[in-house]
Short mmCIF file of C-alpha atoms in Angstrom, two decimals:
data_model
loop_
_atom_site.label_atom_id
_atom_site.label_comp_id
_atom_site.label_asym_id
_atom_site.label_seq_id
_atom_site.Cartn_x
_atom_site.Cartn_y
_atom_site.Cartn_z
CA MET A 1 0.00 0.00 0.00
CA GLN A 2 1.20 3.51 -0.84
CA ALA A 3 2.33 5.63 2.13
CA PHE A 4 0.05 8.53 3.00
CA THR A 5 -0.65 11.24 5.57
CA TYR A 6 -4.13 11.65 7.02
CA THR A 7 -5.29 14.54 9.21
CA SER A 8 -8.84 14.51 10.56
CA THR A 9 -10.94 17.68 10.47
CA ALA A 10 -14.08 16.24 11.97
CA ALA A 11 -17.08 18.38 12.93
CA ARG A 12 -20.02 17.54 15.17
CA VAL A 13 -22.78 16.11 12.94
CA ILE A 14 -26.47 15.77 13.79
CA PHE A 15 -28.17 13.69 11.09
CA GLY A 16 -31.75 12.61 10.55
CA PRO A 17 -35.28 13.75 9.67
CA GLY A 18 -36.50 16.32 12.17
CA SER A 19 -33.01 17.03 13.55
CA LEU A 20 -33.51 20.80 13.16
CA LYS A 21 -35.41 20.59 16.46
CA GLN A 22 -32.02 20.22 18.16
CA LEU A 23 -30.86 23.63 16.95
CA GLU A 24 -31.31 25.58 20.19
CA GLN A 25 -29.49 22.89 22.17
CA GLU A 26 -26.61 22.75 19.67
CA THR A 27 -26.29 26.54 19.71
CA ARG A 28 -26.12 26.44 23.48
CA LEU A 29 -23.37 23.80 23.34
CA LEU A 30 -21.34 26.25 21.24
CA GLY A 31 -21.69 28.77 24.04
CA ALA A 32 -23.45 31.23 21.70
CA GLN A 33 -25.76 33.90 23.08
CA ARG A 34 -26.25 36.07 19.96
CA ALA A 35 -26.42 34.10 16.72
CA LEU A 36 -26.65 35.86 13.35
CA VAL A 37 -28.73 33.80 10.91
CA LEU A 38 -27.54 33.87 7.28
CA CYS A 39 -29.55 33.04 4.17
CA THR A 40 -30.22 34.06 0.57
CA PRO A 41 -33.14 36.41 -0.18
CA GLY A 42 -35.16 33.42 -1.38
CA GLN A 43 -34.68 31.49 1.87
CA ARG A 44 -35.86 34.20 4.22
CA ALA A 45 -38.74 32.00 5.43
CA SER A 46 -36.32 29.24 6.42
CA ALA A 47 -34.16 31.76 8.26
CA GLU A 48 -37.18 33.06 10.15
CA ARG A 49 -38.00 29.50 11.20
CA VAL A 50 -34.46 29.16 12.52
CA ALA A 51 -34.77 32.48 14.33
CA ALA A 52 -37.99 31.33 15.98
CA LEU A 53 -36.32 28.13 17.19
CA LEU A 54 -33.44 30.15 18.63
CA GLY A 55 -35.70 32.59 20.45
CA PRO A 56 -33.66 35.13 22.46
CA ARG A 57 -30.40 33.61 21.19
CA CYS A 58 -31.07 35.09 17.73
CA ALA A 59 -29.30 38.42 17.15
CA GLY A 60 -30.84 38.96 13.71
CA ILE A 61 -31.08 37.77 10.11
CA PHE A 62 -28.83 38.72 7.19
CA ASP A 63 -30.56 37.60 3.98
CA GLN A 64 -28.25 38.89 1.24
CA ALA A 65 -26.10 35.81 0.52
CA VAL A 66 -25.45 35.34 -3.21
CA MET A 67 -23.40 33.05 -5.45
CA HIS A 68 -19.61 33.21 -5.41
CA VAL A 69 -19.50 35.53 -2.34
CA PRO A 70 -18.77 38.98 -3.79
CA ILE A 71 -16.34 40.79 -1.50
CA GLU A 72 -18.81 43.66 -1.09
CA THR A 73 -21.43 41.29 0.37
CA ALA A 74 -18.84 39.72 2.65
CA ARG A 75 -17.83 43.14 4.01
CA GLN A 76 -21.45 44.12 4.55
CA ALA A 77 -22.20 40.89 6.45
CA ARG A 78 -19.09 41.29 8.61
CA GLU A 79 -20.19 44.81 9.56
CA VAL A 80 -23.72 43.64 10.42
CA ALA A 81 -22.28 40.87 12.61
CA ARG A 82 -20.07 43.41 14.38
CA GLN A 83 -22.90 45.89 14.94
CA LEU A 84 -25.19 43.20 16.36
CA GLY A 85 -22.48 41.79 18.62
CA ALA A 86 -22.93 38.33 17.12
CA ASP A 87 -20.93 35.53 18.69
CA CYS A 88 -22.01 32.83 16.23
CA ALA A 89 -23.15 32.54 12.60
CA ILE A 90 -25.87 30.09 11.64
CA ALA A 91 -25.94 29.45 7.89
CA ILE A 92 -29.03 27.80 6.45
CA GLY A 93 -29.03 27.03 2.75
CA GLY A 94 -26.48 25.93 0.18
CA GLY A 95 -22.98 26.86 -0.85
CA SER A 96 -23.72 30.57 -1.25
CA THR A 97 -24.86 30.95 2.34
CA LEU A 98 -22.14 28.71 3.75
CA GLY A 99 -19.58 30.67 1.76
CA LEU A 100 -20.80 33.91 3.29
CA GLY A 101 -20.54 32.44 6.78
CA LYS A 102 -16.96 31.43 6.07
CA ALA A 103 -16.15 34.91 4.77
CA ILE A 104 -17.37 36.34 8.09
CA ALA A 105 -15.45 33.78 10.14
CA LEU A 106 -12.27 34.36 8.15
CA GLU A 107 -11.77 37.74 9.83
CA SER A 108 -13.86 37.49 12.99
CA GLU A 109 -13.33 33.78 13.86
CA LEU A 110 -17.03 33.48 14.74
CA PRO A 111 -18.01 29.81 15.10
CA ILE A 112 -20.32 28.57 12.34
CA LEU A 113 -23.27 26.22 12.74
CA ALA A 114 -24.30 24.94 9.31
CA ILE A 115 -27.75 23.74 8.24
CA PRO A 116 -27.39 22.52 4.62
CA THR A 117 -30.52 22.43 2.48
CA THR A 118 -28.69 21.43 -0.72
CA TYR A 119 -26.02 18.84 -1.51
CA ALA A 120 -23.15 21.31 -1.98
CA GLY A 121 -20.93 19.82 0.76
CA SER A 122 -19.38 23.18 1.70
CA GLU A 123 -20.27 22.60 5.34
CA MET A 124 -17.60 19.89 5.56
CA THR A 125 -14.73 21.92 4.19
CA PRO A 126 -12.31 24.59 5.44
CA ILE A 127 -12.35 26.02 1.89
CA TYR A 128 -13.53 29.54 1.15
CA GLY A 129 -14.01 31.49 -2.06
CA ILE A 130 -14.43 35.24 -2.43
CA THR A 131 -14.96 37.05 -5.74
CA GLU A 132 -13.33 40.43 -6.29
CA ALA A 133 -13.00 42.35 -9.57
CA GLY A 134 -14.34 39.41 -11.55
CA LEU A 135 -11.90 36.84 -10.16
CA LYS A 136 -12.79 34.19 -7.61
CA LYS A 137 -9.99 33.51 -5.16
CA THR A 138 -10.07 30.41 -3.00
CA GLY A 139 -8.15 29.32 0.07
CA ARG A 140 -8.15 27.00 3.07
CA ASP A 141 -8.29 27.95 6.73
CA VAL A 142 -9.30 25.54 9.48
CA ARG A 143 -10.77 28.44 11.48
CA ILE A 144 -13.74 28.64 9.12
CA LEU A 145 -14.72 24.97 9.29
CA PRO A 146 -18.25 24.79 10.75
CA ARG A 147 -18.19 23.52 14.32
CA THR A 148 -21.57 21.80 14.07
CA VAL A 149 -23.60 20.58 11.09
CA ILE A 150 -27.29 19.72 11.28
CA TYR A 151 -28.37 17.47 8.42
CA ASP A 152 -32.16 17.34 8.31
CA PRO A 153 -33.37 15.66 5.08
CA GLU A 154 -36.80 17.21 5.55
CA LEU A 155 -35.30 20.64 4.85
CA SER A 156 -34.20 19.54 1.37
CA ALA A 157 -37.66 18.23 0.46
CA GLY A 158 -38.60 21.65 -0.91
CA LEU A 159 -35.41 21.97 -2.96
CA PRO A 160 -36.46 22.38 -6.61
CA LEU A 161 -35.96 19.17 -8.57
CA ALA A 162 -33.53 20.70 -11.08
CA LEU A 163 -31.34 22.12 -8.31
CA SER A 164 -31.51 18.84 -6.38
CA VAL A 165 -30.01 17.07 -9.39
CA THR A 166 -27.25 19.58 -10.16
CA SER A 167 -26.42 20.02 -6.49
CA GLY A 168 -25.99 16.26 -6.20
CA ILE A 169 -23.72 16.02 -9.24
CA ASN A 170 -21.76 18.97 -7.85
CA ALA A 171 -21.19 16.86 -4.72
CA MET A 172 -20.03 13.94 -6.87
CA ALA A 173 -17.39 16.22 -8.36
CA HIS A 174 -15.84 16.75 -4.93
CA ALA A 175 -15.45 13.01 -4.44
CA ALA A 176 -14.32 12.32 -7.99
CA GLU A 177 -11.44 14.78 -7.75
CA GLY A 178 -10.57 13.48 -4.31
CA LEU A 179 -9.88 10.08 -5.85
CA TYR A 180 -7.03 11.43 -8.00
CA ALA A 181 -5.87 14.29 -5.78
CA VAL A 182 -2.13 14.54 -5.19
CA ASP A 183 -2.74 13.97 -1.47
CA ALA A 184 -5.39 11.26 -1.83
CA ASN A 185 -5.45 8.54 0.79
CA PRO A 186 -7.33 5.24 1.29
CA ILE A 187 -9.72 6.68 3.90
CA MET A 188 -10.89 9.53 1.67
CA SER A 189 -11.05 7.25 -1.36
CA MET A 190 -13.38 4.92 0.53
CA LEU A 191 -15.62 7.85 1.49
CA ALA A 192 -15.51 9.18 -2.07
CA GLU A 193 -16.71 5.98 -3.65
CA GLU A 194 -19.46 5.52 -1.06
CA GLY A 195 -20.57 9.14 -1.48
CA ILE A 196 -20.85 8.83 -5.26
CA ARG A 197 -22.73 5.55 -4.89
CA ALA A 198 -25.24 7.03 -2.42
CA LEU A 199 -25.94 10.01 -4.69
CA ALA A 200 -26.21 7.84 -7.81
CA GLU A 201 -28.80 5.77 -5.96
CA GLY A 202 -30.70 8.67 -4.40
CA LEU A 203 -30.93 11.20 -7.25
CA PRO A 204 -33.03 9.06 -9.64
CA ARG A 205 -35.41 8.27 -6.79
CA ILE A 206 -35.83 11.99 -6.08
CA VAL A 207 -36.64 12.59 -9.74
CA ALA A 208 -39.23 9.83 -9.54
CA ARG A 209 -40.72 11.26 -6.33
CA SER A 210 -39.34 14.53 -5.04
CA ASP A 211 -40.80 14.13 -1.53
CA ASP A 212 -39.14 10.73 -0.92
CA ILE A 213 -37.44 11.49 2.41
CA ASP A 214 -35.46 8.24 2.38
CA ALA A 215 -34.05 9.18 -1.05
CA ARG A 216 -33.34 12.69 0.24
CA SER A 217 -31.53 11.10 3.18
CA HIS A 218 -29.36 9.05 0.82
CA CYS A 219 -28.44 12.20 -1.12
CA LEU A 220 -27.67 14.21 2.00
CA TYR A 221 -25.56 11.34 3.34
CA GLY A 222 -23.71 11.17 0.02
CA ALA A 223 -23.17 14.92 0.02
CA TRP A 224 -21.77 14.74 3.55
CA LEU A 225 -19.22 12.13 2.50
CA CYS A 226 -18.29 13.94 -0.72
CA GLY A 227 -17.91 17.23 1.15
CA THR A 228 -15.70 15.52 3.70
CA VAL A 229 -13.44 14.35 0.88
CA LEU A 230 -13.21 17.87 -0.52
CA GLY A 231 -12.33 19.18 2.92
CA ASN A 232 -9.48 16.73 3.42
CA VAL A 233 -7.67 16.48 0.08
CA GLY A 234 -6.81 18.85 -2.73
CA MET A 235 -8.75 20.05 -5.78
CA SER A 236 -7.74 19.66 -9.39
CA LEU A 237 -8.69 20.80 -12.90
CA HIS A 238 -12.44 20.40 -12.53
CA HIS A 239 -12.68 22.80 -9.59
CA LYS A 240 -10.26 25.29 -11.16
CA LEU A 241 -12.41 25.48 -14.29
CA CYS A 242 -15.63 25.81 -12.30
CA HIS A 243 -14.18 28.54 -10.08
CA THR A 244 -13.05 30.37 -13.20
CA LEU A 245 -16.39 30.05 -14.97
CA GLY A 246 -18.36 30.98 -11.88
CA GLY A 247 -16.24 33.82 -10.60
CA SER A 248 -15.41 35.43 -13.94
CA TYR A 249 -18.66 34.83 -15.83
CA ASN A 250 -21.15 34.46 -12.96
CA LEU A 251 -22.40 31.09 -14.17
CA PRO A 252 -24.62 29.18 -11.72
CA HIS A 253 -22.47 27.10 -9.39
CA ALA A 254 -24.05 23.64 -9.28
CA GLN A 255 -25.07 23.68 -12.95
CA THR A 256 -21.53 24.59 -14.00
CA HIS A 257 -20.10 21.70 -12.00
CA THR A 258 -22.65 19.39 -13.63
CA VAL A 259 -21.66 20.44 -17.15
CA ILE A 260 -17.89 20.40 -16.60
CA LEU A 261 -17.48 17.18 -14.57
CA PRO A 262 -17.75 14.56 -17.36
CA HIS A 263 -15.31 16.53 -19.53
CA ALA A 264 -12.79 17.04 -16.72
CA LEU A 265 -12.96 13.31 -16.00
CA ALA A 266 -12.40 12.50 -19.68
CA TYR A 267 -9.39 14.84 -19.72
CA ASN A 268 -7.84 13.14 -16.69
CA ALA A 269 -8.86 9.55 -17.44
CA PRO A 270 -5.59 8.47 -19.14
CA ALA A 271 -3.57 9.68 -16.14
CA ALA A 272 -5.84 8.36 -13.37
CA PRO A 273 -7.18 4.92 -14.40
CA GLU A 274 -7.69 3.60 -10.85
CA ALA A 275 -9.74 6.63 -9.84
CA MET A 276 -11.88 6.26 -12.98
CA GLN A 277 -12.48 2.60 -12.19
CA ARG A 278 -13.75 3.50 -8.71
CA ILE A 279 -16.03 6.24 -10.06
CA ALA A 280 -17.42 3.90 -12.71
CA ARG A 281 -17.98 1.18 -10.10
CA ALA A 282 -19.84 3.58 -7.83
CA LEU A 283 -22.07 4.61 -10.74
CA GLY A 284 -22.55 1.03 -11.93
CA VAL A 285 -21.20 1.79 -15.43
CA ALA A 286 -18.23 0.92 -17.63
CA ASP A 287 -16.80 4.43 -18.14
CA ALA A 288 -16.64 7.19 -15.51
CA ALA A 289 -16.92 10.25 -17.78
CA GLN A 290 -19.68 8.79 -19.92
CA GLY A 291 -21.45 7.52 -16.80
CA VAL A 292 -21.63 10.99 -15.24
CA TYR A 293 -22.78 12.52 -18.54
CA ASP A 294 -25.46 9.86 -19.03
CA LEU A 295 -26.69 10.26 -15.45
CA ALA A 296 -27.01 14.02 -15.94
CA ALA A 297 -28.84 13.49 -19.24
CA ARG A 298 -31.20 10.93 -17.71
CA LEU A 299 -32.00 13.32 -14.87
CA GLN A 300 -32.58 16.16 -17.38
CA ALA A 301 -29.75 18.32 -16.04
CA PRO A 302 -28.06 20.94 -18.24
CA LEU A 303 -25.34 19.44 -20.42
CA SER A 304 -23.71 22.47 -22.06
CA LEU A 305 -22.09 25.76 -21.10
CA GLN A 306 -24.05 27.28 -23.95
CA ALA A 307 -27.29 26.49 -22.10
CA LEU A 308 -25.92 28.30 -19.02
CA GLY A 309 -25.27 31.50 -20.98
CA MET A 310 -21.51 31.18 -21.42
CA PRO A 311 -20.32 33.18 -24.47
CA ARG A 312 -18.32 30.98 -26.82
CA GLU A 313 -15.84 33.75 -27.55
CA ALA A 314 -14.83 33.77 -23.86
CA LEU A 315 -13.59 30.16 -23.83
CA GLU A 316 -9.98 31.05 -24.69
CA ARG A 317 -9.77 33.60 -21.87
CA CYS A 318 -11.24 31.01 -19.52
CA ALA A 319 -8.50 28.56 -20.51
CA ASP A 320 -5.86 31.23 -19.92
CA ILE A 321 -7.22 31.99 -16.43
CA ALA A 322 -7.35 28.28 -15.59
CA LEU A 323 -3.67 27.95 -16.50
CA GLN A 324 -2.75 30.67 -14.01
CA ASN A 325 -2.03 29.38 -10.48
CA ALA A 326 -3.20 25.97 -11.64
CA TYR A 327 -4.24 23.33 -9.12
CA ALA A 328 -2.29 20.07 -9.01
CA ASN A 329 -3.67 17.71 -11.65
CA PRO A 330 -2.83 14.15 -12.69
CA ARG A 331 -2.55 15.13 -16.37
CA PRO A 332 -0.42 18.15 -17.34
CA LEU A 333 -2.43 21.19 -18.38
CA GLU A 334 -2.06 22.20 -22.00
CA LYS A 335 -3.92 25.13 -23.50
CA ALA A 336 -4.97 23.35 -26.69
CA ALA A 337 -6.34 20.39 -24.73
CA LEU A 338 -8.12 22.71 -22.27
CA LEU A 339 -9.71 24.60 -25.14
CA ALA A 340 -10.90 21.30 -26.62
CA LEU A 341 -12.37 20.36 -23.23
CA LEU A 342 -14.19 23.69 -22.99
CA GLU A 343 -15.43 23.43 -26.57
CA ASP A 344 -16.89 20.00 -25.82
CA ALA A 345 -18.51 21.36 -22.67
CA TRP A 346 -19.86 24.40 -24.52
CA GLU A 347 -21.43 22.16 -27.16
CA GLY A 348 -22.59 19.58 -24.60
CA ARG A 349 -20.97 16.66 -26.42
CA ARG A 350 -20.89 13.22 -24.83
CA PRO A 351 -17.26 12.42 -23.86
CA GLN A 352 -15.37 9.75 -25.75
CA ARG A 353 -14.72 6.57 -23.82
CA ALA A 354 -11.26 6.44 -22.25
CA VAL A 355 -8.77 4.15 -23.99
CA PRO A 356 -7.14 1.74 -21.45
#
């Protein structure tokens, strides 16, 4: 067996239908007296429910979280937290809201309690991303890792079907890249394969019946595992491209991950055969890249950057940005090959099967 280094970054996890009822107790265990509740404008009702459960421990609600965490929004939220004397941030929602909580904690070191309602997995990572002047910059800092995560599958029952699907495939991307990360290890690889399997099983059942709480539980469980992988090992080409597309062109986060993943896998397949075998096995298919693409197509997810509003003439600049400060990747990055990848993704072509 290959030698490896493993460092645990475990958080306290409360999992199960109805577990939101434990919120006030979990906030108390953090020692918080004035919690600022974070959400997007569209999830104000969920934030108000959280505030009601907190009672006098709620300092207020900040409902301006948006995709890719613009630095202006982060600064505004930090100032609101300071003015209210908040000693804790409670983020309910998906990656946008969790990202805002991390941006606050990055400077204030406020503890975060996360309540995910999508399958983004951000709650399990010490990774942050802030967009400034059209560029999304990412980093890692263990201080921003949520202290407690409440996984209540009932909260994701109202997640629109299309976002449920793309959010789930976004989670798969975290695990897929963890399998061929430069610092991959057997523990994370085991979690990655199990996470992909759980999502591949749960997502079609959600499409068949969106209120299937057991299927929602499978997806949330899978997202937890995939997020844990992302939080413990490095990112590669897929995430670099998605950060570039999202931060520079404001493309929707989960949908962009869904479109790019099969093409990033096809790009890396010749250099990471064992990882591709594990992904394919988890999906129950013969080829990893084609399996992800076919799953997305079957679940009626977007398949092209064109459908997301990406201008074709911007693909070359996107490739140039992706080559700057590139993440470690199993296959060397070459501009011509990256452009071909982006062209395939823009057109929404089905990837070619990897040659052994």
